[in-house]
Amino acid sequence: MIDKAPTSITGAKTWRDFLFMVIIGTCLGIIGGLADEVAGSLIGAILLLGLFGAYNNVLEGNRGMMSGLVAGGISGIIVGQIGLLLGGLPGTPVSAALFGLVRGMLLGAVVGLLTRARPDEGDSSGVALFLVFGSIVVGAFLGAGVGLAAGLTLSIVGLSWWGTIVALLLGVVIGGYLGSYFQARRAVFSGAALFGLLSFGSAFVGGAFEGLVIGLLAGALTPMLVVAMIGFSGGLTSRGFKAGLEEAVEAPEEMIQQGAVPFLAPAMVLGVIVGAVASGEGGLLALAVTLALTGMILGVITEIERRQTNRLTIRRLIEMIMLGSDRWPLVEMVAKVSGKNWRTAVIGAAIGLMLGGVGAAVGSLIGQQVRLWFDALI
């Protein structure tokens, strides 16, 4: 039995959902037109709203999805605009590493402030200030590490033809470890192949797509390297060099299988942001779509878990990413749009694809006209 058949949706709610998808598609189209990224806005709107339509048709509620998508999209626009003002990625690896470090530190500090530790009742103002300052410092430190890895990796990948080989190896390794979450050899090989091809292709395509993919992989790599170093030092001091290498290789897999969301999710999101802002104007649209997709997925999770508070604000979205549960219900999310529900999901996806494409096309025309108007004034 499916969660929600199309016939069970009231007319008012159906039109509200349709209007929402058209508005989101139009907004993405306007951003694409202004940034001269029309094709990117069309692709982004189709993918984002196709997925939204699929889940919208099978879930009982959609408040979490809607609010999460909007909060994520607004966050992406704000962060992307700030990134444009700060400039793009420098050419040399040292400058690129510094670029990523500074931006990661700034982002981490903001996240630390928003997710700061709360004082208990009766604590003095000095304790409260210490918690705020400590949260900002910890956030800045963690963000700096991710930003450094993302900036350096992006620079290395873009140096020469062999950068594509580095991207391929990075994707294979990270994808294999992420696939180990499902504790099946097939999933490991599938993850390695998928992320390997994705990273290899992004290195050829370049631009915002490369920034997103390589930033994502570099963000995931950072906590994996940390636990690998810890494992190596533990094995080295207890059983020797060979044991240290074995512990280093096994440590990331153990981290992922034991619940790595609190470590990986923040690092991967920060990596995506640094990678996107490094790619210029196209990164604004890519970041808006990516964070809107992230927010929508978190909204899906709140609906699946039937949380009492399923409306997501920007602050709540950040808290869920940075301080979320030990695991995300990935298997349950896939099951919602497969099995008995697949036909309903396909119908919803088709509606989302159509409305998203139409909205993005209209929005692109509006954005291009506004851009031409501004160019004429200047």
GROMACS .gro file of C-alpha atoms in nm:
model
  378
    1MET     CA    1   0.000   0.000   0.000
    2ILE     CA    2   0.145   0.337  -0.098
    3ASP     CA    3   0.174   0.631   0.139
    4LYS     CA    4  -0.017   0.872  -0.077
    5ALA     CA    5  -0.193   0.812  -0.407
    6PRO     CA    6  -0.259   1.099  -0.646
    7THR     CA    7  -0.634   1.059  -0.601
    8SER     CA    8  -0.602   1.128  -0.229
    9ILE     CA    9  -0.461   1.478  -0.284
   10THR     CA   10  -0.709   1.757  -0.253
   11GLY     CA   11  -0.744   2.001  -0.539
   12ALA     CA   12  -0.620   2.294  -0.330
   13LYS     CA   13  -0.309   2.110  -0.223
   14THR     CA   14  -0.238   1.988  -0.577
   15TRP     CA   15  -0.253   2.340  -0.718
   16ARG     CA   16  -0.040   2.467  -0.431
   17ASP     CA   17   0.224   2.206  -0.512
   18PHE     CA   18   0.210   2.284  -0.885
   19LEU     CA   19   0.243   2.656  -0.818
   20PHE     CA   20   0.534   2.595  -0.581
   21MET     CA   21   0.724   2.398  -0.846
   22VAL     CA   22   0.663   2.662  -1.112
   23ILE     CA   23   0.782   2.940  -0.878
   24ILE     CA   24   1.099   2.752  -0.780
   25GLY     CA   25   1.174   2.674  -1.144
   26THR     CA   26   1.119   3.038  -1.240
   27CYS     CA   27   1.349   3.162  -0.962
   28LEU     CA   28   1.625   2.925  -1.073
   29GLY     CA   29   1.573   3.038  -1.433
   30ILE     CA   30   1.606   3.403  -1.334
   31ILE     CA   31   1.932   3.329  -1.151
   32GLY     CA   32   2.057   3.137  -1.455
   33GLY     CA   33   1.962   3.421  -1.690
   34LEU     CA   34   2.136   3.680  -1.473
   35ALA     CA   35   2.450   3.465  -1.445
   36ASP     CA   36   2.438   3.368  -1.816
   37GLU     CA   37   2.394   3.002  -1.716
   38VAL     CA   38   2.066   2.921  -1.890
   39ALA     CA   39   2.147   2.556  -1.957
   40GLY     CA   40   2.255   2.508  -1.596
   41SER     CA   41   1.933   2.658  -1.465
   42LEU     CA   42   1.723   2.430  -1.685
   43ILE     CA   43   1.916   2.119  -1.580
   44GLY     CA   44   1.913   2.220  -1.214
   45ALA     CA   45   1.541   2.293  -1.208
   46ILE     CA   46   1.455   1.968  -1.386
   47LEU     CA   47   1.666   1.754  -1.151
   48LEU     CA   48   1.560   1.933  -0.832
   49LEU     CA   49   1.188   1.950  -0.907
   50GLY     CA   50   1.178   1.606  -1.065
   51LEU     CA   51   1.300   1.461  -0.737
   52PHE     CA   52   1.067   1.688  -0.542
   53GLY     CA   53   0.772   1.571  -0.750
   54ALA     CA   54   0.859   1.206  -0.696
   55TYR     CA   55   0.869   1.234  -0.316
   56ASN     CA   56   0.577   1.476  -0.310
   57ASN     CA   57   0.360   1.208  -0.467
   58VAL     CA   58   0.449   0.930  -0.223
   59LEU     CA   59   0.490   1.107   0.111
   60GLU     CA   60   0.196   1.191   0.332
   61GLY     CA   61   0.315   1.547   0.397
   62ASN     CA   62   0.538   1.791   0.214
   63ARG     CA   63   0.587   2.079   0.457
   64GLY     CA   64   0.937   1.965   0.546
   65MET     CA   65   1.037   1.926   0.181
   66MET     CA   66   0.905   2.267   0.082
   67SER     CA   67   1.060   2.457   0.371
   68GLY     CA   68   1.388   2.267   0.343
   69LEU     CA   69   1.415   2.336  -0.031
   70VAL     CA   70   1.347   2.707   0.016
   71ALA     CA   71   1.583   2.741   0.315
   72GLY     CA   72   1.860   2.557   0.134
   73GLY     CA   73   1.814   2.759  -0.185
   74ILE     CA   74   1.824   3.092   0.000
   75SER     CA   75   2.135   2.979   0.190
   76GLY     CA   76   2.302   2.888  -0.138
   77ILE     CA   77   2.223   3.225  -0.295
   78ILE     CA   78   2.354   3.417   0.008
   79VAL     CA   79   2.675   3.216   0.042
   80GLY     CA   80   2.731   3.212  -0.334
   81GLN     CA   81   2.692   3.589  -0.359
   82ILE     CA   82   2.940   3.641  -0.078
   83GLY     CA   83   3.179   3.404  -0.255
   84LEU     CA   84   3.154   3.609  -0.576
   85LEU     CA   85   3.246   3.924  -0.387
   86LEU     CA   86   3.552   3.750  -0.237
   87GLY     CA   87   3.684   3.637  -0.578
   88GLY     CA   88   3.762   3.308  -0.753
   89LEU     CA   89   4.021   3.038  -0.703
   90PRO     CA   90   4.386   3.148  -0.755
   91GLY     CA   91   4.610   2.957  -0.993
   92THR     CA   92   4.896   2.828  -0.775
   93PRO     CA   93   4.844   2.542  -0.526
   94VAL     CA   94   4.973   2.749  -0.233
   95SER     CA   95   4.739   3.040  -0.309
   96ALA     CA   96   4.450   2.799  -0.370
   97ALA     CA   97   4.514   2.628  -0.038
   98LEU     CA   98   4.511   2.967   0.136
   99PHE     CA   99   4.192   3.057  -0.055
  100GLY     CA  100   4.016   2.747   0.071
  101LEU     CA  101   4.155   2.779   0.423
  102VAL     CA  102   4.028   3.136   0.469
  103ARG     CA  103   3.683   3.064   0.328
  104GLY     CA  104   3.651   2.741   0.521
  105MET     CA  105   3.753   2.920   0.839
  106LEU     CA  106   3.494   3.194   0.785
  107LEU     CA  107   3.217   2.944   0.707
  108GLY     CA  108   3.315   2.727   1.001
  109ALA     CA  109   3.309   3.025   1.236
  110VAL     CA  110   2.956   3.120   1.122
  111VAL     CA  111   2.839   2.761   1.161
  112GLY     CA  112   3.000   2.742   1.504
  113LEU     CA  113   2.814   3.058   1.608
  114LEU     CA  114   2.478   2.928   1.484
  115THR     CA  115   2.520   2.585   1.643
  116ARG     CA  116   2.694   2.710   1.959
  117ALA     CA  117   2.674   2.521   2.284
  118ARG     CA  118   2.401   2.651   2.513
  119PRO     CA  119   2.471   2.738   2.878
  120ASP     CA  120   2.272   2.573   3.153
  121GLU     CA  121   2.035   2.767   3.373
  122GLY     CA  122   2.224   2.948   3.643
  123ASP     CA  123   2.551   2.973   3.449
  124SER     CA  124   2.722   3.309   3.463
  125SER     CA  125   2.760   3.542   3.166
  126GLY     CA  126   3.130   3.452   3.158
  127VAL     CA  127   3.046   3.085   3.099
  128ALA     CA  128   2.799   3.179   2.824
  129LEU     CA  129   3.061   3.395   2.649
  130PHE     CA  130   3.318   3.116   2.679
  131LEU     CA  131   3.079   2.868   2.515
  132VAL     CA  132   3.007   3.109   2.229
  133PHE     CA  133   3.376   3.186   2.174
  134GLY     CA  134   3.472   2.819   2.201
  135SER     CA  135   3.205   2.715   1.950
  136ILE     CA  136   3.327   2.977   1.702
  137VAL     CA  137   3.691   2.870   1.741
  138VAL     CA  138   3.612   2.500   1.702
  139GLY     CA  139   3.393   2.568   1.398
  140ALA     CA  140   3.662   2.787   1.240
  141PHE     CA  141   3.931   2.524   1.303
  142LEU     CA  142   3.729   2.242   1.150
  143GLY     CA  143   3.618   2.458   0.858
  144ALA     CA  144   3.977   2.563   0.790
  145GLY     CA  145   4.084   2.200   0.752
  146VAL     CA  146   3.809   2.121   0.504
  147GLY     CA  147   3.864   2.445   0.312
  148LEU     CA  148   4.237   2.382   0.290
  149ALA     CA  149   4.182   2.033   0.148
  150ALA     CA  150   3.917   2.155  -0.099
  151GLY     CA  151   4.123   2.449  -0.228
  152LEU     CA  152   4.441   2.244  -0.265
  153THR     CA  153   4.261   1.954  -0.436
  154LEU     CA  154   4.083   2.183  -0.682
  155SER     CA  155   4.412   2.347  -0.772
  156ILE     CA  156   4.591   2.014  -0.827
  157VAL     CA  157   4.309   1.877  -1.043
  158GLY     CA  158   4.316   2.190  -1.259
  159LEU     CA  159   4.695   2.206  -1.304
  160SER     CA  160   4.741   1.976  -1.602
  161TRP     CA  161   4.611   1.666  -1.781
  162TRP     CA  162   4.727   1.443  -1.498
  163GLY     CA  163   4.488   1.630  -1.269
  164THR     CA  164   4.208   1.423  -1.422
  165ILE     CA  165   4.389   1.108  -1.306
  166VAL     CA  166   4.408   1.253  -0.955
  167ALA     CA  167   4.035   1.327  -0.973
  168LEU     CA  168   3.963   0.972  -1.088
  169LEU     CA  169   4.166   0.815  -0.806
  170LEU     CA  170   4.007   1.047  -0.551
  171GLY     CA  171   3.659   0.955  -0.669
  172VAL     CA  172   3.733   0.581  -0.669
  173VAL     CA  173   3.875   0.586  -0.315
  174ILE     CA  174   3.606   0.808  -0.162
  175GLY     CA  175   3.327   0.629  -0.349
  176GLY     CA  176   3.450   0.291  -0.234
  177TYR     CA  177   3.457   0.399   0.129
  178LEU     CA  178   3.111   0.559   0.105
  179GLY     CA  179   2.978   0.240  -0.053
  180SER     CA  180   3.101   0.043   0.248
  181TYR     CA  181   2.816   0.204   0.444
  182PHE     CA  182   2.587  -0.068   0.304
  183GLN     CA  183   2.835  -0.341   0.410
  184ALA     CA  184   2.822  -0.519   0.075
  185ARG     CA  185   3.104  -0.573  -0.174
  186ARG     CA  186   2.875  -0.483  -0.463
  187ALA     CA  187   2.798  -0.147  -0.301
  188VAL     CA  188   3.170  -0.076  -0.256
  189PHE     CA  189   3.247  -0.143  -0.624
  190SER     CA  190   2.939   0.050  -0.735
  191GLY     CA  191   3.034   0.349  -0.521
  192ALA     CA  192   3.391   0.343  -0.649
  193ALA     CA  193   3.276   0.325  -1.012
  194LEU     CA  194   3.007   0.592  -0.975
  195PHE     CA  195   3.222   0.850  -0.796
  196GLY     CA  196   3.524   0.769  -1.009
  197LEU     CA  197   3.335   0.841  -1.330
  198LEU     CA  198   3.170   1.145  -1.174
  199SER     CA  199   3.498   1.301  -1.062
  200PHE     CA  200   3.676   1.209  -1.387
  201GLY     CA  201   3.396   1.366  -1.591
  202SER     CA  202   3.387   1.678  -1.374
  203ALA     CA  203   3.759   1.734  -1.432
  204PHE     CA  204   3.691   1.737  -1.809
  205VAL     CA  205   3.380   1.956  -1.788
  206GLY     CA  206   3.533   2.203  -1.544
  207GLY     CA  207   3.351   2.508  -1.411
  208ALA     CA  208   3.089   2.486  -1.138
  209PHE     CA  209   3.036   2.113  -1.190
  210GLU     CA  210   3.402   2.043  -1.119
  211GLY     CA  211   3.394   2.270  -0.816
  212LEU     CA  212   3.093   2.092  -0.669
  213VAL     CA  213   3.217   1.737  -0.726
  214ILE     CA  214   3.582   1.789  -0.629
  215GLY     CA  215   3.478   2.003  -0.331
  216LEU     CA  216   3.241   1.727  -0.217
  217LEU     CA  217   3.514   1.462  -0.244
  218ALA     CA  218   3.774   1.680  -0.074
  219GLY     CA  219   3.530   1.749   0.207
  220ALA     CA  220   3.470   1.377   0.256
  221LEU     CA  221   3.843   1.311   0.238
  222THR     CA  222   3.925   1.539   0.532
  223PRO     CA  223   3.761   1.341   0.818
  224MET     CA  224   3.872   1.017   0.652
  225LEU     CA  225   4.234   1.132   0.660
  226VAL     CA  226   4.197   1.234   1.025
  227VAL     CA  227   4.072   0.892   1.135
  228ALA     CA  228   4.328   0.721   0.910
  229MET     CA  229   4.609   0.914   1.081
  230ILE     CA  230   4.471   0.822   1.422
  231GLY     CA  231   4.448   0.457   1.318
  232PHE     CA  232   4.802   0.462   1.177
  233SER     CA  233   4.951   0.611   1.492
  234GLY     CA  234   4.766   0.360   1.711
  235GLY     CA  235   4.874   0.061   1.501
  236LEU     CA  236   5.232   0.191   1.471
  237THR     CA  237   5.286   0.234   1.843
  238SER     CA  238   5.130  -0.101   1.934
  239ARG     CA  239   5.225  -0.345   1.658
  240GLY     CA  240   5.458  -0.177   1.411
  241PHE     CA  241   5.456  -0.005   1.072
  242LYS     CA  242   5.264  -0.272   0.880
  243ALA     CA  243   4.989  -0.279   1.140
  244GLY     CA  244   4.975   0.100   1.126
  245LEU     CA  245   4.909   0.089   0.751
  246GLU     CA  246   4.638  -0.172   0.798
  247GLU     CA  247   4.469   0.036   1.067
  248ALA     CA  248   4.490   0.347   0.848
  249VAL     CA  249   4.318   0.171   0.558
  250GLU     CA  250   4.045   0.020   0.777
  251ALA     CA  251   3.973   0.326   0.994
  252PRO     CA  252   3.761   0.525   0.742
  253GLU     CA  253   3.547   0.220   0.665
  254GLU     CA  254   3.485   0.159   1.036
  255MET     CA  255   3.397   0.526   1.086
  256ILE     CA  256   3.138   0.515   0.807
  257GLN     CA  257   2.980   0.189   0.922
  258GLN     CA  258   2.957   0.303   1.284
  259GLY     CA  259   2.771   0.623   1.199
  260ALA     CA  260   2.968   0.889   1.015
  261VAL     CA  261   2.697   1.144   0.941
  262PRO     CA  262   2.811   1.389   1.214
  263PHE     CA  263   3.163   1.382   1.064
  264LEU     CA  264   3.104   1.349   0.691
  265ALA     CA  265   2.795   1.564   0.633
  266PRO     CA  266   2.938   1.895   0.763
  267ALA     CA  267   3.271   1.837   0.589
  268MET     CA  268   3.110   1.747   0.257
  269VAL     CA  269   2.876   2.048   0.264
  270LEU     CA  270   3.164   2.283   0.346
  271GLY     CA  271   3.369   2.127   0.067
  272VAL     CA  272   3.083   2.180  -0.179
  273ILE     CA  273   3.053   2.545  -0.077
  274VAL     CA  274   3.427   2.613  -0.112
  275GLY     CA  275   3.434   2.433  -0.447
  276ALA     CA  276   3.131   2.622  -0.577
  277VAL     CA  277   3.247   2.969  -0.476
  278ALA     CA  278   3.582   2.895  -0.641
  279SER     CA  279   3.417   2.857  -0.982
  280GLY     CA  280   3.284   3.209  -1.030
  281GLU     CA  281   2.934   3.315  -1.138
  282GLY     CA  282   2.827   2.963  -1.233
  283GLY     CA  283   2.893   2.857  -0.876
  284LEU     CA  284   2.609   3.077  -0.750
  285LEU     CA  285   2.346   2.879  -0.940
  286ALA     CA  286   2.514   2.544  -0.869
  287LEU     CA  287   2.532   2.619  -0.498
  288ALA     CA  288   2.169   2.731  -0.483
  289VAL     CA  289   2.055   2.408  -0.651
  290THR     CA  290   2.284   2.187  -0.442
  291LEU     CA  291   2.186   2.335  -0.105
  292ALA     CA  292   1.820   2.341  -0.207
  293LEU     CA  293   1.852   1.970  -0.286
  294THR     CA  294   2.023   1.911   0.049
  295GLY     CA  295   1.748   2.098   0.232
  296MET     CA  296   1.480   1.904   0.047
  297ILE     CA  297   1.644   1.571   0.137
  298LEU     CA  298   1.653   1.675   0.503
  299GLY     CA  299   1.286   1.765   0.469
  300VAL     CA  300   1.216   1.418   0.331
  301ILE     CA  301   1.392   1.273   0.635
  302THR     CA  302   1.172   1.474   0.873
  303GLU     CA  303   0.863   1.342   0.692
  304ILE     CA  304   0.984   0.982   0.697
  305GLU     CA  305   1.073   0.999   1.065
  306ARG     CA  306   0.747   1.184   1.136
  307ARG     CA  307   0.916   1.445   1.352
  308GLN     CA  308   0.692   1.683   1.542
  309THR     CA  309   0.876   1.985   1.402
  310ASN     CA  310   0.916   1.930   1.030
  311ARG     CA  311   0.934   2.293   0.917
  312LEU     CA  312   1.294   2.378   0.833
  313THR     CA  313   1.446   2.724   0.867
  314ILE     CA  314   1.798   2.819   0.762
  315ARG     CA  315   1.920   2.780   1.120
  316ARG     CA  316   1.741   2.449   1.167
  317LEU     CA  317   1.885   2.327   0.837
  318ILE     CA  318   2.239   2.406   0.951
  319GLU     CA  319   2.179   2.236   1.284
  320MET     CA  320   2.050   1.920   1.114
  321ILE     CA  321   2.358   1.903   0.891
  322MET     CA  322   2.612   1.982   1.160
  323LEU     CA  323   2.449   1.823   1.462
  324GLY     CA  324   2.228   1.559   1.303
  325SER     CA  325   2.167   1.201   1.410
  326ASP     CA  326   2.427   0.928   1.372
  327ARG     CA  327   2.262   0.799   1.057
  328TRP     CA  328   2.031   0.908   0.781
  329PRO     CA  329   1.753   0.671   0.671
  330LEU     CA  330   1.899   0.624   0.322
  331VAL     CA  331   1.747   0.280   0.270
  332GLU     CA  332   1.403   0.405   0.374
  333MET     CA  333   1.437   0.704   0.141
  334VAL     CA  334   1.510   0.480  -0.158
  335ALA     CA  335   1.226   0.245  -0.061
  336LYS     CA  336   0.976   0.532  -0.068
  337VAL     CA  337   1.022   0.586  -0.442
  338SER     CA  338   1.069   0.222  -0.541
  339GLY     CA  339   0.884  -0.106  -0.498
  340LYS     CA  340   0.508  -0.060  -0.475
  341ASN     CA  341   0.541   0.318  -0.495
  342TRP     CA  342   0.745   0.346  -0.815
  343ARG     CA  343   0.456   0.429  -1.050
  344THR     CA  344   0.329   0.703  -0.822
  345ALA     CA  345   0.683   0.838  -0.789
  346VAL     CA  346   0.737   0.836  -1.167
  347ILE     CA  347   0.413   1.031  -1.223
  348GLY     CA  348   0.522   1.289  -0.966
  349ALA     CA  349   0.871   1.310  -1.115
  350ALA     CA  350   0.725   1.366  -1.464
  351ILE     CA  351   0.508   1.649  -1.333
  352GLY     CA  352   0.807   1.804  -1.155
  353LEU     CA  353   1.025   1.775  -1.466
  354MET     CA  354   0.763   1.945  -1.683
  355LEU     CA  355   0.676   2.227  -1.443
  356GLY     CA  356   1.039   2.282  -1.346
  357GLY     CA  357   1.147   2.302  -1.710
  358VAL     CA  358   0.867   2.543  -1.805
  359GLY     CA  359   0.932   2.765  -1.503
  360ALA     CA  360   1.308   2.769  -1.564
  361ALA     CA  361   1.260   2.856  -1.932
  362VAL     CA  362   1.032   3.150  -1.848
  363GLY     CA  363   1.264   3.261  -1.566
  364SER     CA  364   1.569   3.245  -1.795
  365LEU     CA  365   1.404   3.483  -2.041
  366ILE     CA  366   1.324   3.723  -1.757
  367GLY     CA  367   1.678   3.701  -1.619
  368GLN     CA  368   1.836   3.760  -1.959
  369GLN     CA  369   1.619   4.065  -2.020
  370VAL     CA  370   1.709   4.208  -1.680
  371ARG     CA  371   2.078   4.142  -1.752
  372LEU     CA  372   2.054   4.320  -2.088
  373TRP     CA  373   1.876   4.610  -1.919
  374PHE     CA  374   2.151   4.646  -1.659
  375ASP     CA  375   2.421   4.621  -1.927
  376ALA     CA  376   2.251   4.898  -2.123
  377LEU     CA  377   2.240   5.121  -1.816
  378ILE     CA  378   2.609   5.063  -1.749
   0.00000   0.00000   0.00000
